[in-house]
Amino acid sequence: MGITRGLIKPLSGFFILAMCIAYNQQIGLVVAKAVFKFGEIFSSVISPIFLRILGI
């Protein structure tokens, strides 16, 4: 019983750490997709304006 009780705390800590890492990777992926999409929209809207200003 003592060995099992001694293992539960480190294992639960490891599980929480693993969940946090997985959650952060998901958030990172969503942020990366959002930044990429923003970059696409920004370039499609702003580039023609700058090209007209430059006369290209």
mmCIF file of C-alpha atoms in Angstrom:
data_model
loop_
_atom_site.group_PDB
_atom_site.id
_atom_site.type_symbol
_atom_site.label_atom_id
_atom_site.label_comp_id
_atom_site.label_asym_id
_atom_site.label_seq_id
_atom_site.Cartn_x
_atom_site.Cartn_y
_atom_site.Cartn_z
ATOM 1 C CA MET A 1 0.000 0.000 0.000
ATOM 2 C CA GLY A 2 2.839 2.395 0.842
ATOM 3 C CA ILE A 3 4.562 1.821 -2.507
ATOM 4 C CA THR A 4 1.336 2.407 -4.432
ATOM 5 C CA ARG A 5 0.599 5.572 -2.489
ATOM 6 C CA GLY A 6 4.163 6.749 -3.123
ATOM 7 C CA LEU A 7 3.741 6.239 -6.888
ATOM 8 C CA ILE A 8 0.365 7.942 -7.252
ATOM 9 C CA LYS A 9 1.626 11.465 -6.571
ATOM 10 C CA PRO A 10 4.523 11.437 -9.096
ATOM 11 C CA LEU A 11 2.358 9.719 -11.706
ATOM 12 C CA SER A 12 -0.450 12.251 -11.286
ATOM 13 C CA GLY A 13 2.102 15.059 -11.585
ATOM 14 C CA PHE A 14 3.481 13.488 -14.762
ATOM 15 C CA PHE A 15 -0.050 13.118 -16.152
ATOM 16 C CA ILE A 16 -0.844 16.788 -15.435
ATOM 17 C CA LEU A 17 2.454 17.830 -17.042
ATOM 18 C CA ALA A 18 1.720 15.717 -20.130
ATOM 19 C CA MET A 19 -1.768 17.230 -20.410
ATOM 20 C CA CYS A 20 -0.347 20.762 -20.144
ATOM 21 C CA ILE A 21 2.233 20.039 -22.857
ATOM 22 C CA ALA A 22 -0.421 18.565 -25.168
ATOM 23 C CA TYR A 23 -2.751 21.513 -24.467
ATOM 24 C CA ASN A 24 0.018 24.025 -25.206
ATOM 25 C CA GLN A 25 0.813 22.261 -28.485
ATOM 26 C CA GLN A 26 -2.849 22.495 -29.490
ATOM 27 C CA ILE A 27 -2.948 26.194 -28.620
ATOM 28 C CA GLY A 28 0.310 26.715 -30.519
ATOM 29 C CA LEU A 29 -1.148 25.007 -33.568
ATOM 30 C CA VAL A 30 -4.308 27.138 -33.443
ATOM 31 C CA VAL A 31 -2.254 30.330 -33.026
ATOM 32 C CA ALA A 32 0.033 29.339 -35.906
ATOM 33 C CA LYS A 33 -2.972 28.685 -38.151
ATOM 34 C CA ALA A 34 -4.532 32.017 -37.156
ATOM 35 C CA VAL A 35 -1.302 33.922 -37.835
ATOM 36 C CA PHE A 36 -0.912 32.173 -41.194
ATOM 37 C CA LYS A 37 -4.512 32.986 -42.151
ATOM 38 C CA PHE A 38 -4.048 36.601 -41.025
ATOM 39 C CA GLY A 39 -0.888 36.796 -43.139
ATOM 40 C CA GLU A 40 -2.769 35.499 -46.181
ATOM 41 C CA ILE A 41 -5.601 37.997 -45.717
ATOM 42 C CA PHE A 42 -3.183 40.840 -44.982
ATOM 43 C CA SER A 43 -1.096 40.151 -48.083
ATOM 44 C CA SER A 44 -4.146 39.751 -50.320
ATOM 45 C CA VAL A 45 -5.616 43.069 -49.139
ATOM 46 C CA ILE A 46 -2.517 45.212 -48.577
ATOM 47 C CA SER A 47 -0.291 44.041 -51.452
ATOM 48 C CA PRO A 48 -2.538 45.401 -54.255
ATOM 49 C CA ILE A 49 -2.771 48.753 -52.452
ATOM 50 C CA PHE A 50 1.014 49.019 -52.170
ATOM 51 C CA LEU A 51 1.461 47.894 -55.768
ATOM 52 C CA ARG A 52 -0.936 50.623 -56.939
ATOM 53 C CA ILE A 53 0.909 53.216 -54.850
ATOM 54 C CA LEU A 54 4.235 52.105 -56.304
ATOM 55 C CA GLY A 55 2.742 52.038 -59.798
ATOM 56 C CA ILE A 56 3.695 48.426 -60.468
#
